[in-house]
Amino acid sequence: MQPKPRALSMLFRRGALSALVLGVSLAHAGTFLGVASDRDGVALVSVVVSLKPIGRAAPTTPAQEITVSQENATFKPYISVIRVGSSVVFANRDNMEHHIKSFSSSKPFEIAVHKPGDTPPPIRFDKEGAVVAYCILHDWMRAYVYVADTPWFSTTEVNTGIARIENLPAGDYEAIAWHPDLGQYKPPLTQKVTVPATGAVEVTFKFDLKARPVRQAPKNFGSGARTK
């Protein structure tokens, strides 16, 4: 079913507003398509793609605060992308305790055992890079926070492996692609790309890996039912 004209109009106005915030004219804005695959050429999901302008500063944007919750002994969402200076709240929505810790050099932190329903103070991420958060009490639990030093980022879609970034000012960029299986120590893939004033440019990223399944709670662990 096609969206109603009014809905399309709203989408356009939101896109225009985003472009204006970043100082981009829609008449002179390009589109970037990042296509990610594994070593066998299979489309790769959960890839974070970001664009850093070359030879000029990225526009400033307000810091954000997002929530990564613990639900059914799983972090949700599994992957989050934020800009440098933004914060994450790790909220416990389980009926059990969790103890979260990050050993990542870009943002080490620890949230000592917090009770069901607790919402600890937000953690501010002030350095670019990948951060892995673990639950010490439940070793299968992982959450990835990718901190980008740019307002332009996206993640690859299921089935297509394509990340789409729109409303880009024309010019040269460093395209950066990172997958959770690279962890916090292996470097991301990078390429230089020139975005046109109109139209789209496509870049491919082939990772030398086969994606590992996301670890889940053992079947005999229990329900871990949410409390909130």
PDB file of C-alpha atoms in Angstrom:
ATOM      1  CA  MET A   1       0.000   0.000   0.000  1.00  0.00           C
ATOM      2  CA  GLN A   2       1.373   3.384  -0.947  1.00  0.00           C
ATOM      3  CA  PRO A   3       1.591   6.105   1.721  1.00  0.00           C
ATOM      4  CA  LYS A   4      -1.033   8.811   1.556  1.00  0.00           C
ATOM      5  CA  PRO A   5       0.105  12.133   0.046  1.00  0.00           C
ATOM      6  CA  ARG A   6      -0.046  13.772   3.459  1.00  0.00           C
ATOM      7  CA  ALA A   7       2.294  11.167   4.933  1.00  0.00           C
ATOM      8  CA  LEU A   8       4.725  11.680   2.083  1.00  0.00           C
ATOM      9  CA  SER A   9       4.578  15.407   2.682  1.00  0.00           C
ATOM     10  CA  MET A  10       5.432  14.904   6.350  1.00  0.00           C
ATOM     11  CA  LEU A  11       8.364  12.680   5.442  1.00  0.00           C
ATOM     12  CA  PHE A  12       9.653  15.301   3.046  1.00  0.00           C
ATOM     13  CA  ARG A  13       9.375  18.074   5.605  1.00  0.00           C
ATOM     14  CA  ARG A  14      11.233  15.991   8.184  1.00  0.00           C
ATOM     15  CA  GLY A  15      13.974  15.297   5.673  1.00  0.00           C
ATOM     16  CA  ALA A  16      14.156  18.963   4.790  1.00  0.00           C
ATOM     17  CA  LEU A  17      14.388  19.900   8.459  1.00  0.00           C
ATOM     18  CA  SER A  18      17.264  17.446   9.002  1.00  0.00           C
ATOM     19  CA  ALA A  19      19.070  18.893   6.024  1.00  0.00           C
ATOM     20  CA  LEU A  20      18.583  22.459   7.243  1.00  0.00           C
ATOM     21  CA  VAL A  21      19.915  21.589  10.697  1.00  0.00           C
ATOM     22  CA  LEU A  22      23.118  20.336   9.059  1.00  0.00           C
ATOM     23  CA  GLY A  23      23.321  23.304   6.706  1.00  0.00           C
ATOM     24  CA  VAL A  24      22.559  21.340   3.547  1.00  0.00           C
ATOM     25  CA  SER A  25      20.365  22.486   0.671  1.00  0.00           C
ATOM     26  CA  LEU A  26      18.212  19.652  -0.654  1.00  0.00           C
ATOM     27  CA  ALA A  27      18.881  20.979  -4.158  1.00  0.00           C
ATOM     28  CA  HIS A  28      22.604  20.300  -3.630  1.00  0.00           C
ATOM     29  CA  ALA A  29      22.590  17.180  -1.477  1.00  0.00           C
ATOM     30  CA  GLY A  30      23.940  13.786  -2.452  1.00  0.00           C
ATOM     31  CA  THR A  31      23.277  10.242  -1.281  1.00  0.00           C
ATOM     32  CA  PHE A  32      25.773   7.618  -0.132  1.00  0.00           C
ATOM     33  CA  LEU A  33      25.145   3.878  -0.403  1.00  0.00           C
ATOM     34  CA  GLY A  34      27.479   1.576   1.515  1.00  0.00           C
ATOM     35  CA  VAL A  35      27.170  -2.079   0.471  1.00  0.00           C
ATOM     36  CA  ALA A  36      28.669  -4.566   2.945  1.00  0.00           C
ATOM     37  CA  SER A  37      29.361  -8.268   2.423  1.00  0.00           C
ATOM     38  CA  ASP A  38      31.265 -11.072   4.128  1.00  0.00           C
ATOM     39  CA  ARG A  39      34.222 -12.969   2.693  1.00  0.00           C
ATOM     40  CA  ASP A  40      31.862 -15.063   0.542  1.00  0.00           C
ATOM     41  CA  GLY A  41      30.033 -12.077  -0.880  1.00  0.00           C
ATOM     42  CA  VAL A  42      26.916 -12.578   1.255  1.00  0.00           C
ATOM     43  CA  ALA A  43      25.134  -9.395   2.360  1.00  0.00           C
ATOM     44  CA  LEU A  44      26.259  -8.426   5.856  1.00  0.00           C
ATOM     45  CA  VAL A  45      23.882  -6.867   8.371  1.00  0.00           C
ATOM     46  CA  SER A  46      24.735  -4.962  11.568  1.00  0.00           C
ATOM     47  CA  VAL A  47      27.494  -2.998   9.837  1.00  0.00           C
ATOM     48  CA  VAL A  48      27.852   0.595  11.019  1.00  0.00           C
ATOM     49  CA  VAL A  49      28.847   2.981   8.230  1.00  0.00           C
ATOM     50  CA  SER A  50      29.853   6.578   8.935  1.00  0.00           C
ATOM     51  CA  LEU A  51      31.169   9.435   6.813  1.00  0.00           C
ATOM     52  CA  LYS A  52      33.763  11.938   8.037  1.00  0.00           C
ATOM     53  CA  PRO A  53      34.331  15.011   5.846  1.00  0.00           C
ATOM     54  CA  ILE A  54      37.879  15.486   4.558  1.00  0.00           C
ATOM     55  CA  GLY A  55      39.420  18.953   4.644  1.00  0.00           C
ATOM     56  CA  ARG A  56      36.552  20.543   6.553  1.00  0.00           C
ATOM     57  CA  ALA A  57      34.877  20.224   9.914  1.00  0.00           C
ATOM     58  CA  ALA A  58      31.699  18.238  10.395  1.00  0.00           C
ATOM     59  CA  PRO A  59      28.705  20.341  11.467  1.00  0.00           C
ATOM     60  CA  THR A  60      27.788  20.342  15.122  1.00  0.00           C
ATOM     61  CA  THR A  61      24.645  18.607  16.327  1.00  0.00           C
ATOM     62  CA  PRO A  62      23.035  18.444  19.783  1.00  0.00           C
ATOM     63  CA  ALA A  63      24.141  15.648  22.100  1.00  0.00           C
ATOM     64  CA  GLN A  64      21.613  12.859  22.485  1.00  0.00           C
ATOM     65  CA  GLU A  65      20.657  10.419  25.207  1.00  0.00           C
ATOM     66  CA  ILE A  66      19.560   6.912  24.288  1.00  0.00           C
ATOM     67  CA  THR A  67      18.589   3.853  26.311  1.00  0.00           C
ATOM     68  CA  VAL A  68      20.084   0.369  26.124  1.00  0.00           C
ATOM     69  CA  SER A  69      17.914  -1.880  28.258  1.00  0.00           C
ATOM     70  CA  GLN A  70      18.398  -5.330  29.700  1.00  0.00           C
ATOM     71  CA  GLU A  71      15.368  -7.423  28.830  1.00  0.00           C
ATOM     72  CA  ASN A  72      15.119 -11.207  29.116  1.00  0.00           C
ATOM     73  CA  ALA A  73      18.846 -11.329  29.888  1.00  0.00           C
ATOM     74  CA  THR A  74      19.618  -9.608  26.585  1.00  0.00           C
ATOM     75  CA  PHE A  75      20.784  -6.103  25.734  1.00  0.00           C
ATOM     76  CA  LYS A  76      18.336  -4.207  23.533  1.00  0.00           C
ATOM     77  CA  PRO A  77      19.311  -2.882  21.133  1.00  0.00           C
ATOM     78  CA  TYR A  78      22.280  -5.104  20.390  1.00  0.00           C
ATOM     79  CA  ILE A  79      24.022  -2.293  18.486  1.00  0.00           C
ATOM     80  CA  SER A  80      23.683   1.445  19.047  1.00  0.00           C
ATOM     81  CA  VAL A  81      25.299   4.304  17.137  1.00  0.00           C
ATOM     82  CA  ILE A  82      25.750   7.722  18.719  1.00  0.00           C
ATOM     83  CA  ARG A  83      27.814  10.813  18.098  1.00  0.00           C
ATOM     84  CA  VAL A  84      30.725  11.825  20.320  1.00  0.00           C
ATOM     85  CA  GLY A  85      29.378  13.645  23.367  1.00  0.00           C
ATOM     86  CA  SER A  86      26.135  11.683  23.567  1.00  0.00           C
ATOM     87  CA  SER A  87      25.054   9.497  26.484  1.00  0.00           C
ATOM     88  CA  VAL A  88      23.609   6.041  27.082  1.00  0.00           C
ATOM     89  CA  VAL A  89      21.341   4.932  29.919  1.00  0.00           C
ATOM     90  CA  PHE A  90      21.646   1.215  30.744  1.00  0.00           C
ATOM     91  CA  ALA A  91      18.213   0.482  32.228  1.00  0.00           C
ATOM     92  CA  ASN A  92      17.472  -2.820  33.959  1.00  0.00           C
ATOM     93  CA  ARG A  93      14.028  -4.013  32.862  1.00  0.00           C
ATOM     94  CA  ASP A  94      14.582  -7.590  33.986  1.00  0.00           C
ATOM     95  CA  ASN A  95      13.504  -9.357  37.172  1.00  0.00           C
ATOM     96  CA  MET A  96      17.157 -10.122  37.934  1.00  0.00           C
ATOM     97  CA  GLU A  97      20.341  -8.241  38.740  1.00  0.00           C
ATOM     98  CA  HIS A  98      22.959  -7.248  36.154  1.00  0.00           C
ATOM     99  CA  HIS A  99      26.544  -6.013  36.462  1.00  0.00           C
ATOM    100  CA  ILE A 100      27.734  -4.133  33.386  1.00  0.00           C
ATOM    101  CA  LYS A 101      31.358  -3.447  32.536  1.00  0.00           C
ATOM    102  CA  SER A 102      33.314  -2.088  29.578  1.00  0.00           C
ATOM    103  CA  PHE A 103      37.031  -2.705  29.103  1.00  0.00           C
ATOM    104  CA  SER A 104      37.142  -0.606  25.927  1.00  0.00           C
ATOM    105  CA  SER A 105      39.970   1.919  25.820  1.00  0.00           C
ATOM    106  CA  SER A 106      37.701   4.546  24.284  1.00  0.00           C
ATOM    107  CA  LYS A 107      35.237   4.279  27.192  1.00  0.00           C
ATOM    108  CA  PRO A 108      35.947   2.028  30.173  1.00  0.00           C
ATOM    109  CA  PHE A 109      33.164   2.019  32.738  1.00  0.00           C
ATOM    110  CA  GLU A 110      31.407  -0.170  35.270  1.00  0.00           C
ATOM    111  CA  ILE A 111      27.850  -0.186  36.563  1.00  0.00           C
ATOM    112  CA  ALA A 112      27.925  -2.265  39.726  1.00  0.00           C
ATOM    113  CA  VAL A 113      25.156  -4.748  40.386  1.00  0.00           C
ATOM    114  CA  HIS A 114      21.894  -2.891  39.987  1.00  0.00           C
ATOM    115  CA  LYS A 115      18.539  -4.200  41.060  1.00  0.00           C
ATOM    116  CA  PRO A 116      15.562  -5.001  38.852  1.00  0.00           C
ATOM    117  CA  GLY A 117      13.890  -1.823  37.664  1.00  0.00           C
ATOM    118  CA  ASP A 118      16.937   0.364  38.360  1.00  0.00           C
ATOM    119  CA  THR A 119      17.925   3.079  35.916  1.00  0.00           C
ATOM    120  CA  PRO A 120      21.549   4.088  36.627  1.00  0.00           C
ATOM    121  CA  PRO A 121      22.853   7.563  35.671  1.00  0.00           C
ATOM    122  CA  PRO A 122      23.695   8.004  31.975  1.00  0.00           C
ATOM    123  CA  ILE A 123      27.184   7.221  30.698  1.00  0.00           C
ATOM    124  CA  ARG A 124      28.689   9.923  28.457  1.00  0.00           C
ATOM    125  CA  PHE A 125      30.773   8.757  25.493  1.00  0.00           C
ATOM    126  CA  ASP A 126      33.321  11.411  24.596  1.00  0.00           C
ATOM    127  CA  LYS A 127      35.730   9.514  22.352  1.00  0.00           C
ATOM    128  CA  GLU A 128      35.309   7.977  18.894  1.00  0.00           C
ATOM    129  CA  GLY A 129      35.411   4.200  18.558  1.00  0.00           C
ATOM    130  CA  ALA A 130      33.706   0.904  19.308  1.00  0.00           C
ATOM    131  CA  VAL A 131      32.697   0.100  22.876  1.00  0.00           C
ATOM    132  CA  VAL A 132      31.677  -3.368  24.056  1.00  0.00           C
ATOM    133  CA  ALA A 133      29.583  -3.640  27.215  1.00  0.00           C
ATOM    134  CA  TYR A 134      29.394  -6.988  29.025  1.00  0.00           C
ATOM    135  CA  CYS A 135      27.284  -8.342  31.838  1.00  0.00           C
ATOM    136  CA  ILE A 136      29.668  -9.985  34.283  1.00  0.00           C
ATOM    137  CA  LEU A 137      26.854 -12.070  35.776  1.00  0.00           C
ATOM    138  CA  HIS A 138      25.612 -13.395  32.411  1.00  0.00           C
ATOM    139  CA  ASP A 139      28.543 -13.948  30.075  1.00  0.00           C
ATOM    140  CA  TRP A 140      26.479 -14.234  26.884  1.00  0.00           C
ATOM    141  CA  MET A 141      25.200 -10.671  27.207  1.00  0.00           C
ATOM    142  CA  ARG A 142      26.889  -8.158  24.897  1.00  0.00           C
ATOM    143  CA  ALA A 143      25.969  -4.648  23.795  1.00  0.00           C
ATOM    144  CA  TYR A 144      27.910  -2.665  21.219  1.00  0.00           C
ATOM    145  CA  VAL A 145      27.989   1.123  21.186  1.00  0.00           C
ATOM    146  CA  TYR A 146      29.710   2.672  18.185  1.00  0.00           C
ATOM    147  CA  VAL A 147      30.682   6.294  18.798  1.00  0.00           C
ATOM    148  CA  ALA A 148      31.063   8.311  15.592  1.00  0.00           C
ATOM    149  CA  ASP A 149      32.744  11.710  15.302  1.00  0.00           C
ATOM    150  CA  THR A 150      30.296  12.828  12.618  1.00  0.00           C
ATOM    151  CA  PRO A 151      26.538  13.361  12.270  1.00  0.00           C
ATOM    152  CA  TRP A 152      26.392  11.131   9.175  1.00  0.00           C
ATOM    153  CA  PHE A 153      26.011   7.435   9.964  1.00  0.00           C
ATOM    154  CA  SER A 154      23.733   4.484   9.288  1.00  0.00           C
ATOM    155  CA  THR A 155      23.572   0.696   9.640  1.00  0.00           C
ATOM    156  CA  THR A 156      23.165  -1.917   6.934  1.00  0.00           C
ATOM    157  CA  GLU A 157      19.703  -3.313   6.319  1.00  0.00           C
ATOM    158  CA  VAL A 158      18.656  -6.923   6.666  1.00  0.00           C
ATOM    159  CA  ASN A 159      18.833  -8.904   3.374  1.00  0.00           C
ATOM    160  CA  THR A 160      20.443  -6.100   1.342  1.00  0.00           C
ATOM    161  CA  GLY A 161      23.496  -5.249   3.438  1.00  0.00           C
ATOM    162  CA  ILE A 162      23.078  -1.629   2.336  1.00  0.00           C
ATOM    163  CA  ALA A 163      23.535   1.445   4.535  1.00  0.00           C
ATOM    164  CA  ARG A 164      21.985   4.608   3.133  1.00  0.00           C
ATOM    165  CA  ILE A 165      22.965   8.148   4.137  1.00  0.00           C
ATOM    166  CA  GLU A 166      21.115  11.043   2.527  1.00  0.00           C
ATOM    167  CA  ASN A 167      21.252  14.859   2.440  1.00  0.00           C
ATOM    168  CA  LEU A 168      25.048  14.987   2.227  1.00  0.00           C
ATOM    169  CA  PRO A 169      26.935  18.115   1.157  1.00  0.00           C
ATOM    170  CA  ALA A 170      29.018  17.455  -1.946  1.00  0.00           C
ATOM    171  CA  GLY A 171      32.690  16.770  -1.282  1.00  0.00           C
ATOM    172  CA  ASP A 172      35.265  14.248  -0.141  1.00  0.00           C
ATOM    173  CA  TYR A 173      34.665  11.938   2.802  1.00  0.00           C
ATOM    174  CA  GLU A 174      36.330   9.095   4.640  1.00  0.00           C
ATOM    175  CA  ALA A 175      33.838   6.224   4.644  1.00  0.00           C
ATOM    176  CA  ILE A 176      34.241   4.009   7.713  1.00  0.00           C
ATOM    177  CA  ALA A 177      32.606   0.574   8.041  1.00  0.00           C
ATOM    178  CA  TRP A 178      32.631  -1.437  11.270  1.00  0.00           C
ATOM    179  CA  HIS A 179      31.061  -4.795  12.181  1.00  0.00           C
ATOM    180  CA  PRO A 180      30.627  -6.124  15.750  1.00  0.00           C
ATOM    181  CA  ASP A 181      32.807  -9.150  14.987  1.00  0.00           C
ATOM    182  CA  LEU A 182      35.732  -6.742  14.605  1.00  0.00           C
ATOM    183  CA  GLY A 183      35.266  -5.970  18.280  1.00  0.00           C
ATOM    184  CA  GLN A 184      37.038  -3.037  19.864  1.00  0.00           C
ATOM    185  CA  TYR A 185      40.574  -3.826  18.746  1.00  0.00           C
ATOM    186  CA  LYS A 186      40.475  -4.668  15.030  1.00  0.00           C
ATOM    187  CA  PRO A 187      40.354  -1.573  12.793  1.00  0.00           C
ATOM    188  CA  PRO A 188      37.293  -0.807  10.661  1.00  0.00           C
ATOM    189  CA  LEU A 189      37.388  -0.765   6.866  1.00  0.00           C
ATOM    190  CA  THR A 190      37.919   2.677   5.348  1.00  0.00           C
ATOM    191  CA  GLN A 191      37.709   4.220   1.895  1.00  0.00           C
ATOM    192  CA  LYS A 192      37.847   7.704   0.438  1.00  0.00           C
ATOM    193  CA  VAL A 193      34.691   8.662  -1.427  1.00  0.00           C
ATOM    194  CA  THR A 194      33.500  11.746  -3.298  1.00  0.00           C
ATOM    195  CA  VAL A 195      29.814  12.554  -2.857  1.00  0.00           C
ATOM    196  CA  PRO A 196      28.210  14.380  -5.804  1.00  0.00           C
ATOM    197  CA  ALA A 197      26.027  17.483  -5.465  1.00  0.00           C
ATOM    198  CA  THR A 198      23.096  15.447  -6.756  1.00  0.00           C
ATOM    199  CA  GLY A 199      22.534  11.743  -7.240  1.00  0.00           C
ATOM    200  CA  ALA A 200      24.146   8.871  -5.385  1.00  0.00           C
ATOM    201  CA  VAL A 201      27.549   7.256  -4.990  1.00  0.00           C
ATOM    202  CA  GLU A 202      27.959   3.591  -4.043  1.00  0.00           C
ATOM    203  CA  VAL A 203      30.884   2.044  -2.174  1.00  0.00           C
ATOM    204  CA  THR A 204      31.402  -1.643  -1.378  1.00  0.00           C
ATOM    205  CA  PHE A 205      32.958  -3.032   1.798  1.00  0.00           C
ATOM    206  CA  LYS A 206      34.019  -6.674   1.822  1.00  0.00           C
ATOM    207  CA  PHE A 207      34.837  -7.974   5.292  1.00  0.00           C
ATOM    208  CA  ASP A 208      37.174 -10.928   5.725  1.00  0.00           C
ATOM    209  CA  LEU A 209      34.833 -12.672   8.153  1.00  0.00           C
ATOM    210  CA  LYS A 210      31.727 -14.813   8.533  1.00  0.00           C
ATOM    211  CA  ALA A 211      29.329 -13.215  10.978  1.00  0.00           C
ATOM    212  CA  ARG A 212      28.914 -15.099  14.239  1.00  0.00           C
ATOM    213  CA  PRO A 213      25.388 -15.647  15.584  1.00  0.00           C
ATOM    214  CA  VAL A 214      24.344 -13.264  18.333  1.00  0.00           C
ATOM    215  CA  ARG A 215      24.646 -15.110  21.640  1.00  0.00           C
ATOM    216  CA  GLN A 216      21.381 -15.727  23.463  1.00  0.00           C
ATOM    217  CA  ALA A 217      20.457 -16.807  26.970  1.00  0.00           C
ATOM    218  CA  PRO A 218      20.618 -20.593  27.494  1.00  0.00           C
ATOM    219  CA  LYS A 219      17.269 -22.297  27.007  1.00  0.00           C
ATOM    220  CA  ASN A 220      17.283 -23.600  30.574  1.00  0.00           C
ATOM    221  CA  PHE A 221      18.196 -20.208  32.057  1.00  0.00           C
ATOM    222  CA  GLY A 222      14.645 -19.079  32.861  1.00  0.00           C
ATOM    223  CA  SER A 223      12.155 -16.559  31.573  1.00  0.00           C
ATOM    224  CA  GLY A 224      13.901 -13.397  32.729  1.00  0.00           C
ATOM    225  CA  ALA A 225      10.542 -11.708  32.367  1.00  0.00           C
ATOM    226  CA  ARG A 226      10.466  -7.968  32.150  1.00  0.00           C
ATOM    227  CA  THR A 227       9.281  -6.008  35.133  1.00  0.00           C
ATOM    228  CA  LYS A 228       8.784  -2.677  33.367  1.00  0.00           C
TER     229      LYS A 228
END
